[in-house]
Amino acid sequence: MIALKTLTEKINNGLNALAVATGFPFSFAIQCEGGEYIPPKRVGNAVTVYINGITRIVDSDVIPVQGSSVSMVTLQLEITYPMPDDIQPENAIEPIRAILDAYFKQTFTQNIPDESGKEITVAAYATIPSTGSISLTTGPGLMCSFSCYVYYNFIENGVNSGDVTLM
């Protein structure tokens, strides 16, 4: 099975790539189980504001199949979005909603080596993140939370149907 840290890094990198491509001014800081809040960082006059998130495994199954294995894992992702001070709350959610929707409506298929070096075929899909309530908290201040589930299927030395061409 692929480590939770690896899956979390892939989600974080994908969200940050979309954020950069759309000119979104915040960076994602998605961590796995037990991560700590990352406050904004200032370098000179530039401030990087982080959208903190955490992943955790909420369900997993391993199915042995004649010398190979098939695994299914469900991750929960919770995101804390610090609301910009210069935008009305009802308009502040639109930019992050666009990024989250664009990223999580995709299906992903890729081959990733696990910790022991075995090649694992990974297929994933997710729910569109649900929006929580806007609230005032210590740390991010005025914030909105988002939550979604990401479903992974792992097949050791597997072939995904997307890799097969029928003639």
Coordinates of N, CA and C in Angstrom, one line a residue:
M1 N 0.8 -1.2 0.0 CA 0.0 0.0 0.0 C 0.9 1.2 0.0
I2 N 0.4 2.3 -0.6 CA 1.1 3.6 -0.7 C 1.0 4.3 0.7
A3 N 2.0 4.9 1.2 CA 2.0 5.6 2.4 C 1.1 6.8 2.4
L4 N 0.4 7.1 3.5 CA -0.5 8.3 3.6 C 0.3 9.6 3.2
K5 N 1.5 9.7 3.6 CA 2.3 10.9 3.4 C 2.5 11.1 1.9
T6 N 2.7 10.0 1.1 CA 2.8 10.1 -0.4 C 1.5 10.6 -1.0
L7 N 0.4 10.0 -0.6 CA -0.9 10.4 -1.1 C -1.2 11.9 -0.8
T8 N -0.9 12.3 0.4 CA -1.1 13.7 0.9 C -0.3 14.6 0.1
E9 N 1.0 14.3 -0.2 CA 1.9 15.2 -1.0 C 1.3 15.3 -2.4
K10 N 0.8 14.3 -3.0 CA 0.2 14.4 -4.3 C -1.0 15.3 -4.3
I11 N -1.9 15.2 -3.3 CA -3.0 16.1 -3.2 C -2.5 17.5 -3.1
N12 N -1.6 17.8 -2.2 CA -1.1 19.1 -1.9 C -0.4 19.7 -3.2
N13 N 0.4 18.9 -3.9 CA 1.1 19.4 -5.1 C 0.0 19.7 -6.2
G14 N -1.0 18.9 -6.3 CA -2.0 19.1 -7.4 C -2.8 20.3 -7.1
L15 N -3.2 20.6 -5.8 CA -3.9 21.8 -5.5 C -3.1 23.0 -5.7
N16 N -1.8 23.0 -5.3 CA -0.9 24.1 -5.5 C -0.7 24.4 -7.0
A17 N -0.6 23.4 -7.8 CA -0.4 23.6 -9.2 C -1.6 24.3 -9.8
L18 N -2.8 24.0 -9.4 CA -4.0 24.7 -9.9 C -4.0 26.1 -9.3
A19 N -3.6 26.3 -8.1 CA -3.6 27.6 -7.5 C -2.7 28.5 -8.3
V20 N -1.5 28.1 -8.6 CA -0.6 28.9 -9.3 C -1.1 29.1 -10.7
A21 N -1.7 28.1 -11.4 CA -2.2 28.3 -12.7 C -3.3 29.3 -12.8
T22 N -4.1 29.4 -11.8 CA -5.2 30.3 -11.8 C -4.9 31.7 -11.1
G23 N -3.7 31.8 -10.6 CA -3.3 33.1 -10.0 C -3.9 33.3 -8.6
F24 N -4.3 32.2 -8.0 CA -4.9 32.2 -6.6 C -3.7 32.6 -5.7
P25 N -4.0 33.6 -4.8 CA -2.9 34.2 -4.0 C -2.4 33.4 -2.8
F26 N -3.1 32.3 -2.4 CA -2.7 31.5 -1.3 C -2.0 30.2 -1.7
S27 N -1.4 29.5 -0.8 CA -0.7 28.2 -1.0 C -1.4 27.2 -0.1
F28 N -1.5 26.0 -0.6 CA -2.0 24.9 0.2 C -0.9 24.3 1.0
A29 N -1.2 23.9 2.2 CA -0.3 23.2 3.1 C -1.1 22.0 3.7
I30 N -1.2 21.0 2.9 CA -2.0 19.8 3.3 C -1.0 18.8 4.0
Q31 N -1.3 18.4 5.2 CA -0.5 17.5 5.9 C -1.2 16.2 6.3
C32 N -0.5 15.2 6.6 CA -1.2 14.0 7.1 C -1.2 13.9 8.6
E33 N -2.2 13.1 9.1 CA -2.4 12.9 10.5 C -1.5 13.6 11.4
G34 N -2.0 14.5 12.2 CA -1.2 15.1 13.3 C -0.4 16.3 12.8
G35 N -0.7 16.9 11.6 CA 0.0 18.0 11.2 C -0.3 19.2 12.0
E36 N 0.6 20.2 12.0 CA 0.4 21.4 12.8 C 0.0 22.6 11.9
Y37 N -0.8 23.6 12.4 CA -1.2 24.8 11.7 C 0.1 25.5 11.3
I38 N 0.1 25.9 10.0 CA 1.2 26.7 9.4 C 0.7 28.1 9.2
P39 N 1.2 29.1 10.0 CA 0.8 30.4 9.9 C 1.3 31.1 8.7
P40 N 0.8 32.3 8.3 CA 1.3 33.0 7.2 C 2.8 33.3 7.4
K41 N 3.6 33.4 6.3 CA 5.0 33.7 6.4 C 5.3 34.9 5.6
R42 N 6.1 35.8 6.2 CA 6.5 37.0 5.6 C 8.0 37.0 5.2
V43 N 8.3 37.3 3.9 CA 9.6 37.5 3.4 C 9.7 38.9 2.8
G44 N 10.3 39.8 3.4 CA 10.3 41.2 2.9 C 8.9 41.7 3.0
N45 N 8.4 42.2 1.9 CA 7.0 42.7 1.8 C 6.0 41.7 1.3
A46 N 6.5 40.5 1.0 CA 5.6 39.5 0.5 C 5.1 38.6 1.6
V47 N 3.8 38.3 1.7 CA 3.3 37.4 2.7 C 2.7 36.2 2.0
T48 N 3.0 35.0 2.4 CA 2.4 33.8 1.9 C 1.4 33.3 2.9
V49 N 0.1 33.2 2.5 CA -0.9 32.7 3.4 C -1.2 31.3 3.0
Y50 N -1.3 30.4 4.0 CA -1.4 29.0 3.7 C -2.9 28.6 4.0
I51 N -3.4 27.7 3.2 CA -4.6 27.0 3.4 C -4.3 25.7 4.0
N52 N -4.5 25.6 5.3 CA -4.1 24.4 6.0 C -5.1 23.3 5.8
G53 N -4.6 22.0 5.7 CA -5.5 20.9 5.6 C -4.9 19.7 6.2
I54 N -5.7 18.7 6.5 CA -5.2 17.5 7.1 C -5.9 16.3 6.5
T55 N -5.1 15.2 6.2 CA -5.7 14.0 5.7 C -5.6 12.9 6.8
R56 N -6.6 12.0 6.7 CA -6.6 10.9 7.7 C -7.3 9.7 7.0
I57 N -6.8 8.5 7.3 CA -7.5 7.3 6.7 C -8.7 7.1 7.6
V58 N -9.9 6.9 6.9 CA -11.1 6.6 7.6 C -11.6 5.2 7.4
D59 N -11.0 4.5 6.3 CA -11.4 3.2 6.0 C -10.4 2.6 5.1
S60 N -10.1 1.3 5.3 CA -9.2 0.6 4.4 C -9.5 -0.9 4.4
D61 N -9.2 -1.5 3.3 CA -9.4 -3.0 3.2 C -8.3 -3.5 2.3
V62 N -7.7 -4.7 2.7 CA -6.7 -5.3 1.9 C -7.3 -6.7 1.4
I63 N -7.2 -7.0 0.1 CA -7.8 -8.2 -0.4 C -6.6 -9.0 -1.0
P64 N -6.2 -10.1 -0.4 CA -5.1 -10.9 -1.0 C -5.7 -11.6 -2.3
V65 N -4.9 -11.5 -3.4 CA -5.3 -12.2 -4.6 C -4.1 -12.9 -5.2
Q66 N -4.0 -14.2 -5.0 CA -3.0 -15.1 -5.5 C -1.6 -14.4 -5.8
G67 N -0.9 -14.1 -4.7 CA 0.5 -13.6 -4.8 C 0.5 -12.1 -5.0
S68 N -0.6 -11.5 -5.1 CA -0.6 -10.0 -5.3 C -1.6 -9.5 -4.2
S69 N -1.8 -8.2 -4.3 CA -2.8 -7.6 -3.4 C -3.6 -6.5 -4.0
V70 N -4.8 -6.4 -3.6 CA -5.7 -5.3 -4.0 C -6.1 -4.6 -2.7
S71 N -5.9 -3.3 -2.6 CA -6.3 -2.5 -1.4 C -7.2 -1.4 -1.8
M72 N -8.1 -1.0 -0.9 CA -8.9 0.1 -1.0 C -8.8 1.0 0.2
V73 N -8.6 2.3 0.0 CA -8.4 3.2 1.1 C -9.3 4.4 0.9
T74 N -9.9 4.9 2.0 CA -10.7 6.1 1.9 C -10.0 7.1 2.8
L75 N -9.7 8.3 2.3 CA -9.1 9.4 3.0 C -10.1 10.4 3.3
Q76 N -10.1 11.1 4.4 CA -10.9 12.3 4.6 C -9.9 13.5 4.6
L77 N -10.3 14.5 3.9 CA -9.5 15.7 3.8 C -10.3 16.8 4.4
E78 N -9.7 17.5 5.4 CA -10.4 18.7 5.9 C -9.5 19.9 5.7
I79 N -10.1 21.0 5.2 CA -9.3 22.2 4.8 C -9.8 23.4 5.6
T80 N -8.9 24.2 6.0 CA -9.2 25.5 6.7 C -8.8 26.6 5.8
Y81 N -9.8 27.4 5.3 CA -9.5 28.5 4.4 C -9.6 29.8 5.1
P82 N -8.5 30.5 5.3 CA -8.5 31.8 6.0 C -9.2 32.9 5.0
M83 N -10.3 33.5 5.5 CA -11.0 34.4 4.6 C -10.2 35.7 4.4
P84 N -10.1 36.1 3.2 CA -9.4 37.4 3.0 C -10.1 38.6 3.6
D85 N -9.4 39.5 4.2 CA -10.0 40.7 4.9 C -10.7 41.6 3.9
D86 N -10.2 41.7 2.7 CA -10.7 42.7 1.7 C -11.8 42.2 0.8
I87 N -12.4 41.1 1.1 CA -13.5 40.6 0.3 C -14.7 40.2 1.2
Q88 N -15.9 40.5 0.8 CA -17.1 40.1 1.6 C -17.1 38.6 1.7
P89 N -17.5 38.0 2.8 CA -17.5 36.5 3.0 C -18.2 35.8 1.9
E90 N -19.3 36.3 1.5 CA -20.1 35.6 0.4 C -19.4 35.5 -0.9
N91 N -18.4 36.4 -1.2 CA -17.6 36.4 -2.4 C -16.3 35.7 -2.2
A92 N -15.8 35.6 -1.0 CA -14.5 35.0 -0.7 C -14.3 33.6 -1.0
I93 N -15.4 32.8 -1.0 CA -15.4 31.4 -1.1 C -15.3 31.0 -2.6
E94 N -15.7 31.8 -3.5 CA -15.7 31.5 -4.9 C -14.4 31.1 -5.5
P95 N -13.3 31.8 -5.2 CA -12.0 31.4 -5.8 C -11.5 30.0 -5.3
I96 N -11.6 29.7 -4.1 CA -11.2 28.4 -3.6 C -12.1 27.3 -4.0
R97 N -13.4 27.6 -4.1 CA -14.4 26.6 -4.5 C -14.1 26.2 -6.0
A98 N -13.7 27.2 -6.8 CA -13.3 26.8 -8.2 C -12.1 25.9 -8.3
I99 N -11.1 26.1 -7.4 CA -9.9 25.3 -7.4 C -10.3 23.9 -6.9
L100 N -11.0 23.8 -5.8 CA -11.4 22.5 -5.2 C -12.2 21.7 -6.2
D101 N -13.2 22.4 -6.8 CA -14.1 21.7 -7.7 C -13.3 21.1 -8.9
A102 N -12.4 21.9 -9.5 CA -11.6 21.5 -10.6 C -10.7 20.4 -10.3
Y103 N -10.1 20.4 -9.1 CA -9.2 19.3 -8.7 C -9.9 18.0 -8.4
F104 N -11.0 18.1 -7.6 CA -11.6 16.9 -7.1 C -12.6 16.3 -8.0
K105 N -13.0 16.9 -9.1 CA -13.9 16.3 -10.1 C -13.1 15.4 -11.1
Q106 N -11.8 15.4 -11.0 CA -10.9 14.6 -11.8 C -10.9 13.1 -11.3
T107 N -10.6 12.2 -12.1 CA -10.2 10.9 -11.7 C -8.7 10.7 -12.0
F108 N -8.0 10.0 -11.1 CA -6.6 9.9 -11.3 C -6.2 8.4 -11.5
T109 N -5.3 8.2 -12.4 CA -4.8 6.8 -12.6 C -3.3 7.0 -12.7
Q110 N -2.5 6.3 -11.9 CA -1.0 6.4 -12.1 C -0.4 5.2 -11.4
N111 N 0.9 5.0 -11.7 CA 1.7 4.0 -11.1 C 2.6 4.6 -10.1
I112 N 2.6 4.1 -8.9 CA 3.5 4.7 -7.9 C 4.2 3.5 -7.2
P113 N 5.5 3.6 -7.0 CA 6.1 2.5 -6.2 C 5.8 2.7 -4.7
D114 N 5.6 1.6 -4.0 CA 5.3 1.6 -2.6 C 6.7 1.7 -1.8
E115 N 6.6 1.6 -0.5 CA 7.8 1.7 0.3 C 8.8 0.6 0.0
S116 N 8.4 -0.6 -0.4 CA 9.3 -1.7 -0.7 C 9.7 -1.7 -2.1
G117 N 9.3 -0.8 -3.0 CA 9.7 -0.7 -4.3 C 8.7 -1.4 -5.3
K118 N 7.7 -2.0 -4.8 CA 6.7 -2.7 -5.7 C 5.9 -1.7 -6.5
E119 N 5.7 -1.9 -7.7 CA 4.9 -1.0 -8.6 C 3.4 -1.2 -8.3
I120 N 2.7 -0.1 -7.9 CA 1.3 -0.2 -7.5 C 0.5 0.7 -8.5
T121 N -0.5 0.1 -9.1 CA -1.4 0.9 -10.0 C -2.4 1.5 -9.0
V122 N -2.6 2.9 -9.1 CA -3.4 3.6 -8.2 C -4.5 4.3 -9.1
A123 N -5.8 4.1 -8.7 CA -6.9 4.8 -9.3 C -7.6 5.5 -8.1
A124 N -8.0 6.8 -8.4 CA -8.6 7.5 -7.3 C -9.7 8.4 -7.9
Y125 N -10.7 8.7 -7.0 CA -11.7 9.7 -7.3 C -12.1 10.2 -6.0
A126 N -12.8 11.4 -6.0 CA -13.2 12.1 -4.8 C -14.6 12.6 -4.8
T127 N -15.1 13.0 -3.6 CA -16.3 13.7 -3.6 C -16.0 15.2 -3.7
I128 N -16.9 16.0 -4.2 CA -16.7 17.4 -4.3 C -16.7 17.9 -2.8
P129 N -15.7 18.7 -2.4 CA -15.7 19.2 -1.0 C -17.0 19.9 -0.6
S130 N -17.5 19.6 0.6 CA -18.6 20.3 1.1 C -18.1 21.5 1.9
T131 N -18.9 22.6 1.9 CA -18.5 23.8 2.6 C -19.1 23.8 4.0
G132 N -18.2 24.1 4.9 CA -18.6 24.2 6.3 C -19.1 25.6 6.6
S133 N -19.3 26.0 7.8 CA -19.7 27.3 8.2 C -18.5 28.3 8.3
I134 N -18.8 29.5 8.1 CA -17.8 30.6 8.3 C -17.8 30.9 9.8
S135 N -16.6 30.9 10.4 CA -16.4 31.1 11.8 C -15.1 31.8 12.1
L136 N -15.0 32.4 13.3 CA -13.8 33.1 13.8 C -13.1 32.1 14.7
T137 N -11.8 31.8 14.4 CA -11.1 30.9 15.2 C -9.7 31.5 15.5
T138 N -9.0 31.0 16.5 CA -7.6 31.3 16.8 C -6.8 30.8 15.7
G139 N -5.8 31.6 15.3 CA -4.9 31.1 14.2 C -5.3 31.8 12.9
P140 N -6.2 31.1 12.1 CA -6.6 31.7 10.8 C -7.5 32.9 10.9
G141 N -8.1 33.1 12.1 CA -9.1 34.2 12.2 C -10.4 33.8 11.5
L142 N -11.0 34.7 10.7 CA -12.2 34.4 10.0 C -11.9 33.3 9.0
M143 N -12.6 32.2 9.1 CA -12.3 31.1 8.2 C -13.5 30.3 7.8
C144 N -13.3 29.5 6.7 CA -14.3 28.6 6.3 C -13.7 27.2 6.1
S145 N -14.4 26.2 6.5 CA -13.8 24.9 6.4 C -14.5 24.1 5.2
F146 N -13.7 23.2 4.6 CA -14.2 22.3 3.6 C -13.8 20.9 3.9
S147 N -14.6 19.9 3.5 CA -14.3 18.5 3.8 C -14.7 17.7 2.6
C148 N -13.9 16.7 2.3 CA -14.2 15.7 1.3 C -13.6 14.4 1.6
Y149 N -14.0 13.4 0.8 CA -13.4 12.1 0.9 C -12.8 11.7 -0.5
V150 N -11.6 11.1 -0.4 CA -10.9 10.6 -1.6 C -10.8 9.1 -1.5
Y151 N -11.2 8.4 -2.5 CA -11.3 7.0 -2.6 C -10.2 6.4 -3.5
Y152 N -9.3 5.6 -2.9 CA -8.2 5.0 -3.7 C -8.3 3.5 -3.8
N153 N -7.9 3.0 -5.0 CA -7.8 1.6 -5.2 C -6.4 1.3 -5.6
F154 N -5.7 0.3 -5.0 CA -4.4 0.0 -5.2 C -4.3 -1.4 -5.7
I155 N -3.6 -1.7 -6.8 CA -3.4 -3.0 -7.4 C -1.9 -3.2 -7.6
E156 N -1.4 -4.2 -6.8 CA 0.0 -4.5 -7.0 C 0.3 -5.1 -8.4
N157 N 1.3 -4.5 -9.1 CA 1.6 -5.0 -10.5 C 0.3 -5.0 -11.4
G158 N -0.6 -4.1 -11.1 CA -1.8 -4.1 -11.9 C -1.8 -3.3 -13.2
V159 N -2.9 -3.5 -13.9 CA -3.1 -2.7 -15.1 C -4.4 -2.1 -15.0
N160 N -4.5 -0.8 -15.3 CA -5.7 -0.1 -15.2 C -6.4 -0.1 -16.6
S161 N -7.7 -0.2 -16.6 CA -8.4 -0.2 -17.9 C -8.1 1.0 -18.8
G162 N -7.7 2.1 -18.2 CA -7.4 3.3 -18.9 C -6.1 3.2 -19.7
D163 N -5.3 2.2 -19.3 CA -4.0 1.9 -20.0 C -4.2 0.9 -21.2
V164 N -5.4 0.4 -21.4 CA -5.6 -0.6 -22.5 C -6.3 0.1 -23.6
T165 N -5.8 -0.2 -24.8 CA -6.5 0.3 -26.1 C -7.1 -0.9 -26.8
L166 N -8.4 -0.8 -27.1 CA -9.0 -1.8 -27.9 C -9.1 -1.4 -29.3
M167 N -8.8 -2.4 -30.2 CA -8.9 -2.1 -31.6 C -10.0 -2.8 -32.3

